[in-house]
Short mmCIF file of C-alpha atoms in Angstrom, two decimals:
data_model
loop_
_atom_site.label_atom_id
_atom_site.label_comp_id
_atom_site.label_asym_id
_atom_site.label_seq_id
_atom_site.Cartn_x
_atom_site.Cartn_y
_atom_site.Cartn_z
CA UNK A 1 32.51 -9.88 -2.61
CA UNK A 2 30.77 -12.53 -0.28
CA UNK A 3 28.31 -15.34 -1.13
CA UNK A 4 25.13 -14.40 0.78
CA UNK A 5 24.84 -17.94 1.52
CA UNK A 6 27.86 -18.04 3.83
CA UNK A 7 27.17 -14.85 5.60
CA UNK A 8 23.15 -16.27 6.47
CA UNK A 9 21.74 -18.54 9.27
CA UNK A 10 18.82 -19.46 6.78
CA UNK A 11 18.03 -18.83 3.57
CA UNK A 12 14.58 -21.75 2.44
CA UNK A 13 10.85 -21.27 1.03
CA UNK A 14 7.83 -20.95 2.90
CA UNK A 15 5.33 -24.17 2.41
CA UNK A 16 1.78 -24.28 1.87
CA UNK A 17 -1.17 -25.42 4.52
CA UNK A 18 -3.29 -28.32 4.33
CA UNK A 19 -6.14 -27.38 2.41
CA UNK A 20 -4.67 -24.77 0.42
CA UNK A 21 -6.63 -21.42 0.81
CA UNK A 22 -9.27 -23.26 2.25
CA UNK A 23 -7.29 -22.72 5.59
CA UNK A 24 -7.16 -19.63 5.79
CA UNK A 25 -8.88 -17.79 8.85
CA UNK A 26 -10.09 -13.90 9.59
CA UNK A 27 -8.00 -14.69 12.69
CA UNK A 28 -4.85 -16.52 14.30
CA UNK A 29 -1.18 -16.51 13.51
CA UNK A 30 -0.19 -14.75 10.51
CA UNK A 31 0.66 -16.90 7.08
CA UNK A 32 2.55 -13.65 5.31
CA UNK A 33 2.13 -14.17 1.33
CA UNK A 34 3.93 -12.45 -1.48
CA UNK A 35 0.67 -9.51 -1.76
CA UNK A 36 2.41 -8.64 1.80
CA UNK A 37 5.83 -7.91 0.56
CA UNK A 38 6.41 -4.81 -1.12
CA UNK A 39 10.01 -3.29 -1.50
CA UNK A 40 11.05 -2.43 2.07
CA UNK A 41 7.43 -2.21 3.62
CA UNK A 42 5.05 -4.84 5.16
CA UNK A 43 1.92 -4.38 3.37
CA UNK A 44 -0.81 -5.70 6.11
CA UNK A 45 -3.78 -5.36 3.19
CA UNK A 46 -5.00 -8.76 2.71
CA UNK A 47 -2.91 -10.56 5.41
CA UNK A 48 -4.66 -13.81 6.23
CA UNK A 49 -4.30 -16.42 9.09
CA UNK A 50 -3.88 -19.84 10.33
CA UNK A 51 -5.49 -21.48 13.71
CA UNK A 52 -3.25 -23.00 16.00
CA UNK A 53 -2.75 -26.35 14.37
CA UNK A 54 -1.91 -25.37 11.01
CA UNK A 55 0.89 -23.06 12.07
CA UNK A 56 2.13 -26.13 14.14
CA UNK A 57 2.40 -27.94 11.40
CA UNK A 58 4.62 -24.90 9.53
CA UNK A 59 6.72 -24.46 12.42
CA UNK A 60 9.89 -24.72 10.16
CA UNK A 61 8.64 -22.03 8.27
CA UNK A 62 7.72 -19.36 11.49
CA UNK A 63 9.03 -16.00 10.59
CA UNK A 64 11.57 -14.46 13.44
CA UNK A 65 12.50 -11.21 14.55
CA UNK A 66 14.61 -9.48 11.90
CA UNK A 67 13.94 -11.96 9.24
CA UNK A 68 14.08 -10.69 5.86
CA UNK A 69 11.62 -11.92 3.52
CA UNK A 70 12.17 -12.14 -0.17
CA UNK A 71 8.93 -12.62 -2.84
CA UNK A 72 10.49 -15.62 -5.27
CA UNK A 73 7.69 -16.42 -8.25
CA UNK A 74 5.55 -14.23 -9.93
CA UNK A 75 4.95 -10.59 -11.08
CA UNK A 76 6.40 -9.22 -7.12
CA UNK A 77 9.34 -11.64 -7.47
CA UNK A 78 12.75 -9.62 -5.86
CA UNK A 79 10.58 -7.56 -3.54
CA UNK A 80 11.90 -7.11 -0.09
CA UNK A 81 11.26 -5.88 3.42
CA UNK A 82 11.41 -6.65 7.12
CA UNK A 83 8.70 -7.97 8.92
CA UNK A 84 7.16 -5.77 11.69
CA UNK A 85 7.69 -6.96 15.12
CA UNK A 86 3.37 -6.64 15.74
CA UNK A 87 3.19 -9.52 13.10
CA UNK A 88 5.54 -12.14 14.79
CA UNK A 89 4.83 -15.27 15.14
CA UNK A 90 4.23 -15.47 11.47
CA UNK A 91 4.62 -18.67 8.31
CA UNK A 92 5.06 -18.01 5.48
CA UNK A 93 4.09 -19.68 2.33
CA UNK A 94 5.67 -21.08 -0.62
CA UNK A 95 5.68 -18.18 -2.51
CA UNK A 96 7.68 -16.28 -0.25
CA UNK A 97 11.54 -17.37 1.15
CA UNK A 98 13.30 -16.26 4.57
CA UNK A 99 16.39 -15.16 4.49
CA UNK A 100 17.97 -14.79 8.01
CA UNK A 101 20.91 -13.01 8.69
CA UNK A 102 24.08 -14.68 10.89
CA UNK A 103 25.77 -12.94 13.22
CA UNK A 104 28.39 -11.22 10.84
CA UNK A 105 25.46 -9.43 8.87
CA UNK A 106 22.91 -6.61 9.80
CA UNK A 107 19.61 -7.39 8.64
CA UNK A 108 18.78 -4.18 7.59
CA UNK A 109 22.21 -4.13 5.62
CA UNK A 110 21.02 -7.40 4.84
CA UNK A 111 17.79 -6.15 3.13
CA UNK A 112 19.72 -2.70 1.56
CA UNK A 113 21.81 -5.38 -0.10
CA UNK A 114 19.21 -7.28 -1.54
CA UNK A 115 17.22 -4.29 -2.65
CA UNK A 116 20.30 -3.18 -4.03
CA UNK A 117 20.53 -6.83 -6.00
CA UNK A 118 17.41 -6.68 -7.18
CA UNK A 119 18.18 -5.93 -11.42
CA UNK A 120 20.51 -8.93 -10.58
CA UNK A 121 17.88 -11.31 -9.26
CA UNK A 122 15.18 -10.29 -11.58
CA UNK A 123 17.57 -11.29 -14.33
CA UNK A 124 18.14 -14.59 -12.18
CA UNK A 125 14.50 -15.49 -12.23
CA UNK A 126 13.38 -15.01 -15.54
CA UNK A 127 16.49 -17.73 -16.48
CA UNK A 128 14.99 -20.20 -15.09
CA UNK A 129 12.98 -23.07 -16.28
CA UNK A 130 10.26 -22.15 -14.53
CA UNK A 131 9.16 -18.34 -15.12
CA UNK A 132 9.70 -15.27 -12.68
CA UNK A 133 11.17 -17.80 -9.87
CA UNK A 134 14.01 -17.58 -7.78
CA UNK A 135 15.60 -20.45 -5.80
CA UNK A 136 17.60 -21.46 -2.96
CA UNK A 137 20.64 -21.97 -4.80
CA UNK A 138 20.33 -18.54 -6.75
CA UNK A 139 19.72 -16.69 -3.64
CA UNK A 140 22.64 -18.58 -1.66
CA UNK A 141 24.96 -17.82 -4.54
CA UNK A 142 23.96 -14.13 -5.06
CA UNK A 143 27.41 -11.94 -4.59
CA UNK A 144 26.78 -9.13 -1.74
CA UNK A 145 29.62 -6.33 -0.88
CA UNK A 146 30.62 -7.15 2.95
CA UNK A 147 32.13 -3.92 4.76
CA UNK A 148 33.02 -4.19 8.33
CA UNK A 149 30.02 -4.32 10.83
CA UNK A 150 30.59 -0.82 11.89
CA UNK A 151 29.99 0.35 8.48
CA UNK A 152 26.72 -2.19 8.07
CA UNK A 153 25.41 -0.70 11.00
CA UNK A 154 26.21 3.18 9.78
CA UNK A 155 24.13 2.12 7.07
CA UNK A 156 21.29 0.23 8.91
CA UNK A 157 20.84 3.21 11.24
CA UNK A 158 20.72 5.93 7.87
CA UNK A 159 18.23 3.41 6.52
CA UNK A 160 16.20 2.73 9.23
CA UNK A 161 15.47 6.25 10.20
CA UNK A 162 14.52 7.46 6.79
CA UNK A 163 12.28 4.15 7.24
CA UNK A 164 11.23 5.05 10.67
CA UNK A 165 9.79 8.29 9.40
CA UNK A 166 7.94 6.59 6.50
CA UNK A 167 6.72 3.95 9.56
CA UNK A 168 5.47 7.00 11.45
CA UNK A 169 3.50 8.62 8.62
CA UNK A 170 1.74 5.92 8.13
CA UNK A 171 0.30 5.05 11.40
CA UNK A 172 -1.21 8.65 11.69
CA UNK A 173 -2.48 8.55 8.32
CA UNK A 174 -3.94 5.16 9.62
CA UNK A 175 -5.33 7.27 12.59
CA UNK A 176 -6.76 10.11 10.99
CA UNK A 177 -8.43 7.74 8.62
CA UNK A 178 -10.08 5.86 11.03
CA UNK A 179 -11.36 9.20 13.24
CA UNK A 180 -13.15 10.00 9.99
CA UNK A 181 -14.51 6.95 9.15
CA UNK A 182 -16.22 6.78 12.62
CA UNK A 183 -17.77 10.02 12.09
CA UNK A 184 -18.47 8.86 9.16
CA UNK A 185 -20.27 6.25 10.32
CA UNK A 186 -22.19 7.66 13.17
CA UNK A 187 -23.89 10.47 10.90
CA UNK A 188 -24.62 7.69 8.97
CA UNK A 189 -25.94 5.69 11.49
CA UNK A 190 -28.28 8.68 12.93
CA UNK A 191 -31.75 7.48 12.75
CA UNK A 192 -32.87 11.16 12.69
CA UNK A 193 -30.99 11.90 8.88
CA UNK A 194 -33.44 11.20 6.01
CA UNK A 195 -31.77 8.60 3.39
CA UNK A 196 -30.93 9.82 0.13
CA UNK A 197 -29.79 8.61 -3.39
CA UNK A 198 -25.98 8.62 -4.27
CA UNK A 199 -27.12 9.99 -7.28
CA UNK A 200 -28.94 13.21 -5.25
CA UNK A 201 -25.87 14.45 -3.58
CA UNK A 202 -23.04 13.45 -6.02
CA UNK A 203 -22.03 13.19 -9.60
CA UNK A 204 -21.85 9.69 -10.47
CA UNK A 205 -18.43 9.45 -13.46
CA UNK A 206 -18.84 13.11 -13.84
CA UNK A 207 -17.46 14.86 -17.70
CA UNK A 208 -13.65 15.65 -17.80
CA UNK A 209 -11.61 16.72 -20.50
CA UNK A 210 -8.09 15.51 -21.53
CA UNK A 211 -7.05 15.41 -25.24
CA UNK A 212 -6.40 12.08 -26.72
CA UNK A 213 -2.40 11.62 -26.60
CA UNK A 214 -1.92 14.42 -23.83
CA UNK A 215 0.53 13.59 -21.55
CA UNK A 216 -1.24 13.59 -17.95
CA UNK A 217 -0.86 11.61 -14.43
CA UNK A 218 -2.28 8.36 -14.29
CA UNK A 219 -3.11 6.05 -11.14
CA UNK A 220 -3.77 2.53 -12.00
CA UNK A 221 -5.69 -0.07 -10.54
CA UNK A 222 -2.34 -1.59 -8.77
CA UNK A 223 -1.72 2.02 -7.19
CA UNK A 224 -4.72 2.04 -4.94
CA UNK A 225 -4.67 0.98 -1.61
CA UNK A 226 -7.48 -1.14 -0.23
CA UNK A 227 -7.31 0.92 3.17
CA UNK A 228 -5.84 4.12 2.50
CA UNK A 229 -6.60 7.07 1.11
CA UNK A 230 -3.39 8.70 -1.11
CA UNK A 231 -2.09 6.30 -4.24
CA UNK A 232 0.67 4.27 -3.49
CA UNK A 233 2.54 5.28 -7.13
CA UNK A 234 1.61 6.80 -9.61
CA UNK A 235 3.28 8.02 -13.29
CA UNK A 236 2.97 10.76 -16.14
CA UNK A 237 1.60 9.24 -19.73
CA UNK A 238 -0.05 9.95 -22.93
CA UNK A 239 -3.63 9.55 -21.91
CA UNK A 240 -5.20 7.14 -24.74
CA UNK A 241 -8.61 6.22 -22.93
CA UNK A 242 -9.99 5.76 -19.35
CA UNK A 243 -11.49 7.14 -16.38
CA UNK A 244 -11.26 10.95 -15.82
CA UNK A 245 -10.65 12.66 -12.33
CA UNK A 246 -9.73 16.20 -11.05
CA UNK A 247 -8.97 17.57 -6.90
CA UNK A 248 -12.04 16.61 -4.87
CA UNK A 249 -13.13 13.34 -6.43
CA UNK A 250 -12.98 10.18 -4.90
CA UNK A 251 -12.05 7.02 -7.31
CA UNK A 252 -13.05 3.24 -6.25
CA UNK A 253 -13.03 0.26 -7.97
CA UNK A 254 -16.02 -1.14 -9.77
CA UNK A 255 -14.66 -4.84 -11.17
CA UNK A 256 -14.08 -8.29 -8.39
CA UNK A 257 -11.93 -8.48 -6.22
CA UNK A 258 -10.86 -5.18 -6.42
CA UNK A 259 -14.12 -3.74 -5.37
CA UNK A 260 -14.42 -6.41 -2.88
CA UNK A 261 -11.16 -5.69 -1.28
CA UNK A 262 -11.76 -1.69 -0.85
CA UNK A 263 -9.37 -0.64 -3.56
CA UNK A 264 -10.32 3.46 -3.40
CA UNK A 265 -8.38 7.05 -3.60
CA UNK A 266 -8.81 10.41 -2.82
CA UNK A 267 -7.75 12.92 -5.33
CA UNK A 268 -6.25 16.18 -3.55
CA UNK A 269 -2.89 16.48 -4.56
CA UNK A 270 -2.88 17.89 -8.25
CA UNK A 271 -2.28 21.07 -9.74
CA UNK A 272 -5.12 23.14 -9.90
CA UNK A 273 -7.37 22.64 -12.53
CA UNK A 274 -5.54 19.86 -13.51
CA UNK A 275 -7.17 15.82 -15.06
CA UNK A 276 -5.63 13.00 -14.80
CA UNK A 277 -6.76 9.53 -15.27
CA UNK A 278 -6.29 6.00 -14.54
CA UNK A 279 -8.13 2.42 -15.28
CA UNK A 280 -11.30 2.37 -17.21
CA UNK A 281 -12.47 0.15 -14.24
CA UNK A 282 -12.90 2.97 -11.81
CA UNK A 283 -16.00 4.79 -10.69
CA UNK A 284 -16.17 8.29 -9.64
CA UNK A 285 -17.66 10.20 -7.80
CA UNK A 286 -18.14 14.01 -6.68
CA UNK A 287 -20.19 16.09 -4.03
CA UNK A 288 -22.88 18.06 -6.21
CA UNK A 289 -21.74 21.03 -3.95
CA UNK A 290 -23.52 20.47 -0.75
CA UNK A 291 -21.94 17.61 1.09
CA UNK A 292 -17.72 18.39 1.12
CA UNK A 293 -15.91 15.96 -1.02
CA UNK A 294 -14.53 14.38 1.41
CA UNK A 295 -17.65 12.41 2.52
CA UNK A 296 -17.94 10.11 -0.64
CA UNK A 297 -14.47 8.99 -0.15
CA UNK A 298 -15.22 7.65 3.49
CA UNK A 299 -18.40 6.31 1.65
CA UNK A 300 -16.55 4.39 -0.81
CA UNK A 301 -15.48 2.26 2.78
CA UNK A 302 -17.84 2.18 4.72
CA UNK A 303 -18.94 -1.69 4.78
CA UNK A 304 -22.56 -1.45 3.78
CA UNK A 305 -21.69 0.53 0.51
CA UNK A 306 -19.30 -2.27 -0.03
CA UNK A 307 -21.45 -5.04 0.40
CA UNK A 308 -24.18 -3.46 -1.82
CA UNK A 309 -21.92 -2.45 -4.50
CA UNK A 310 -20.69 -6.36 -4.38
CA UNK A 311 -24.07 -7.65 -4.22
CA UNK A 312 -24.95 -5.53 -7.52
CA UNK A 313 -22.41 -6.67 -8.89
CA UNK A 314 -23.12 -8.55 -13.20
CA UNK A 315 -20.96 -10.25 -15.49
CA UNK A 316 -19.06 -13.32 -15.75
CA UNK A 317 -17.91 -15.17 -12.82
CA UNK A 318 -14.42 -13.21 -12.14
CA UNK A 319 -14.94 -10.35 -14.40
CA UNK A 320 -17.90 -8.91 -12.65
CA UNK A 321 -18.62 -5.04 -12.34
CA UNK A 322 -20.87 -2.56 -10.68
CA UNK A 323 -22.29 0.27 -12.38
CA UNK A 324 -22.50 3.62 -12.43
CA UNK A 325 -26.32 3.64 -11.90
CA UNK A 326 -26.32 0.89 -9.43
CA UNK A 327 -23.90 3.08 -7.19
CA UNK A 328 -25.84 6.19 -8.16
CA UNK A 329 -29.21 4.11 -5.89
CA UNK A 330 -27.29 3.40 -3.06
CA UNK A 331 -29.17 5.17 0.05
CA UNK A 332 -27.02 6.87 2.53
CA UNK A 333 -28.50 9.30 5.54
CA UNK A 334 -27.99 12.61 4.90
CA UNK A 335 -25.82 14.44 7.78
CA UNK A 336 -27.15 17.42 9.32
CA UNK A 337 -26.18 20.95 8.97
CA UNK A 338 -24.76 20.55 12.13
CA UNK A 339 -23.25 17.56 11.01
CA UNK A 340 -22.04 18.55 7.42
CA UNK A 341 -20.32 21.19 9.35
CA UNK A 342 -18.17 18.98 11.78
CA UNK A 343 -17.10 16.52 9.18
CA UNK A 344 -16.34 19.65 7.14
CA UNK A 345 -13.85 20.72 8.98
CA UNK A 346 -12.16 17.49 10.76
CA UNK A 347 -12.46 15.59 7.45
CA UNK A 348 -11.08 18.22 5.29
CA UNK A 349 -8.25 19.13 7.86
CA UNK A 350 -7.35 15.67 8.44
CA UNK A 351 -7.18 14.47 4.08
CA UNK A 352 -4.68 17.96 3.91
CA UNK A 353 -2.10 16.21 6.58
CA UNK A 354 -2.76 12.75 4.92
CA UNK A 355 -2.02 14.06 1.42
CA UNK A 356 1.27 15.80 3.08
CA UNK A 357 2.55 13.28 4.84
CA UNK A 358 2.15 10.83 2.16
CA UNK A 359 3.70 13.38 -0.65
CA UNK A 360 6.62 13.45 2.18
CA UNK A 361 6.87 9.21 2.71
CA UNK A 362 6.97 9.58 -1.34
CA UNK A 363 10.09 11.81 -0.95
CA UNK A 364 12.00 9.93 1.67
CA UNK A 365 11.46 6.25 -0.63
CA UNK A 366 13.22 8.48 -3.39
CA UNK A 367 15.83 10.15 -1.79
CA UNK A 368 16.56 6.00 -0.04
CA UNK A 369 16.59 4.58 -2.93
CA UNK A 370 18.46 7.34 -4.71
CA UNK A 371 21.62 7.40 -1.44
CA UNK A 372 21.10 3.06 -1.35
CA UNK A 373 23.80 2.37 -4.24
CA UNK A 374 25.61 5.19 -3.45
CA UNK A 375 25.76 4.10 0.39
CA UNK A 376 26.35 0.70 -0.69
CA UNK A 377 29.34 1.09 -2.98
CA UNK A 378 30.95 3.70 -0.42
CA UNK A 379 30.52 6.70 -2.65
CA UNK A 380 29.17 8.19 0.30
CA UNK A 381 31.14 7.89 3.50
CA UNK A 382 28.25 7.16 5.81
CA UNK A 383 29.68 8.57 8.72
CA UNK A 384 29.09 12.15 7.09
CA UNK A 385 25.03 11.54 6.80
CA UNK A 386 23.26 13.75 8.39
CA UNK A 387 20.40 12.05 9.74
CA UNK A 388 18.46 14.82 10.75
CA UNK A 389 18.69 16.26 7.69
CA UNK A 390 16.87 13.54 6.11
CA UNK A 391 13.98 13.36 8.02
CA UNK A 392 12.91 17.15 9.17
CA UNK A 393 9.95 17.17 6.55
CA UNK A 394 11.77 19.63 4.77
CA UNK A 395 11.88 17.47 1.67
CA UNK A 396 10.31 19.81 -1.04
CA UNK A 397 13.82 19.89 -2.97
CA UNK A 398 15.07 16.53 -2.53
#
């Protein structure tokens, strides 16, 4: 065993700007926050930014190539991951600590180790006196197995590819998203389409049916992403109240921020004739037959049916909602025949590979974290990994 602290250049908290939140910009050099750590992924959603003179001042916290970064208070504490290159220079702030690997470490073993940790430094910081928090003596004195670089590096590389993979599945689900939201957007921008209710053209928190205490899938508020289409988790429970949803519907958030922040799914990847169910916070919606389903998912983000649904927005200050009738007046053109057509086909075609490649980036997180302790405590001689093998999107049996 080896104390991480001897076998890292840096291991110290971020520190928080001048002004709090109030600095924040739309723009600038990154200031990475604990929302942007999830375990082994960089989670861009929400990333905010600091001008030029503010991330002066944090220069002792600037995030380098290879850094690890490690969430230390709150509900994310332990969570882990490497910060893409695209985001460097970067801060971070006090929620979040860097811990920088010296030369006799791989960073990638690095973060395997402290993913592989993580029971351990959960347990660390809820002993604390202050809840959910880990410090710099904790992490310093955390206990890490220490094979010989060759090995760390076998490991890094199996790792990294199945990571690579995920990486790559992403940015084309990025890409098809965005081809479909500008088409999206030009129908709906096409002064010669006639505007129409919501409520016209789609079902508005249409009946389904699940038995109280019947075991189902359920997506919860956390599991939507605010700029993707396909859950980012999901589990199977006893259904015991909440918002109902079958293959073709699209769910979005109706309560601040959530609504605010774009928080919205796409349901294509059940059984057939299968419900499931999630928050009692979600609205949904579903093509009355004429439009394909697709379309009120890339209506959920567009920006203007944002900003209205915000702007209709009642209730107490934080606990505001939308409803159901409010999003039912919402005007949007209706698309042509023509039109209906196109987005038929390239929206449908592109939601099909988004749904597989995501089902397949699901896999590949299992089957890591499923080989990590076994790869870790040399259960698996890593020189017989195939790595091929593990990322041929032949996963369905994994």
């Amino acid at each position: 065993m080896t104390r991480l602290g001897d076998v890292c250049e840096k291991i110290g908290s971020g520190a928080t700007p001048r002004g709090g939140k109030e600095a924040y910009k739309d723009a600038g050099i990154p200031i990475i926050r604990s929302q942007n750590i999830h375990d082994w992924v960089f989670q861009p959603d929400g990333l905010a930014f600091l001008d030029d003179e503010q991330a002066e001042s944090l220069s002792n916290v600037e995030v380098r190539s290879n850094d690890v970064l490690l969430n230390i208070t709150g509900d994310s504490v332990a969570r882990a991951c490497i910060v893409p290159s695209e985001r460097i220079p970067a801060r971070v702030n006090q929620h979040v600590a860097i811990v920088r690997a010296g030369k006799e470490i791989n960073p990638t073993y690095l973060l395997a180790s402290l993913q592989s940790k993580k029971t351990t430094l959960l347990s660390l910081a809820s002993s604390g006196a202050t809840r959910n928090a880990l410090t710099k003596r904790m992490i310093e004195n955390l206990d890490i197995d220490l094979p010989s670089r060759e090995i760390q590096d076998s490991i890094a590389q199996v790792l990294d590819s199945i990571q690579y993979k995920i990486t790559l599945n992403n940015r084309l689900n990025d890409y098809l998203e965005q081809l479909c939201q500008s088409l999206f957007n030009r129908f709906d921008n096409d002064e010669n389409n006639p505007f129409v209710k919501v409520s016209d053209i789609a079902d508005v928190n249409p009946r389904r049916t699940l038995k109280k205490g019947e075991e189902a899938l359920c997506i919860e508020m956390a599991d939507l992403s605010t700029t993707g289409a396909f859950p980012t988790d999901w589990r199977t429970k006893a259904y015991n109240g909440g918002v109902k949803f079958v293959n073709g519907d699209t769910i979005l958030a109706r309560i601040t921020p959530c609504l605010e922040n774009g928080k919205a799914g796409y349901i294509n990847f059940l059984e057939q004739d299968e419900v499931a169910f999630g928050s009692t916070e979600y609205i949904v919606l579903t093509s009355k037959g004429e439009l394909p389903s697709e379309f009120f998912y890339f209506l959920a983000r567009n920006e203007d049916f944002i900003s209205y649904a915000t702007a209709h927005m009642n209730g107490s200050s934080g606990r505001q909602r939308v409803s159901g009738s409010d999003v039912g007046n919402y005007e949007v053109r209706m698309p042509s025949e023509k039109q209906i057509s196109e987005f038929r086909k390239i929206a449908g075609n592109a939601m099909r590979v988004i749904s597989a490649s995501s089902i397949e980036s699901r896999k590949l997180a299992q089957l890591r974290d499923a080989l990590l302790p076994k790869l870790m405590s040399g259960e698996i001689d890593v020189s017989k990994v195939e790595l091929t093998q593990l990322t041929n999107n032949h996963l369905a049996d994994c």
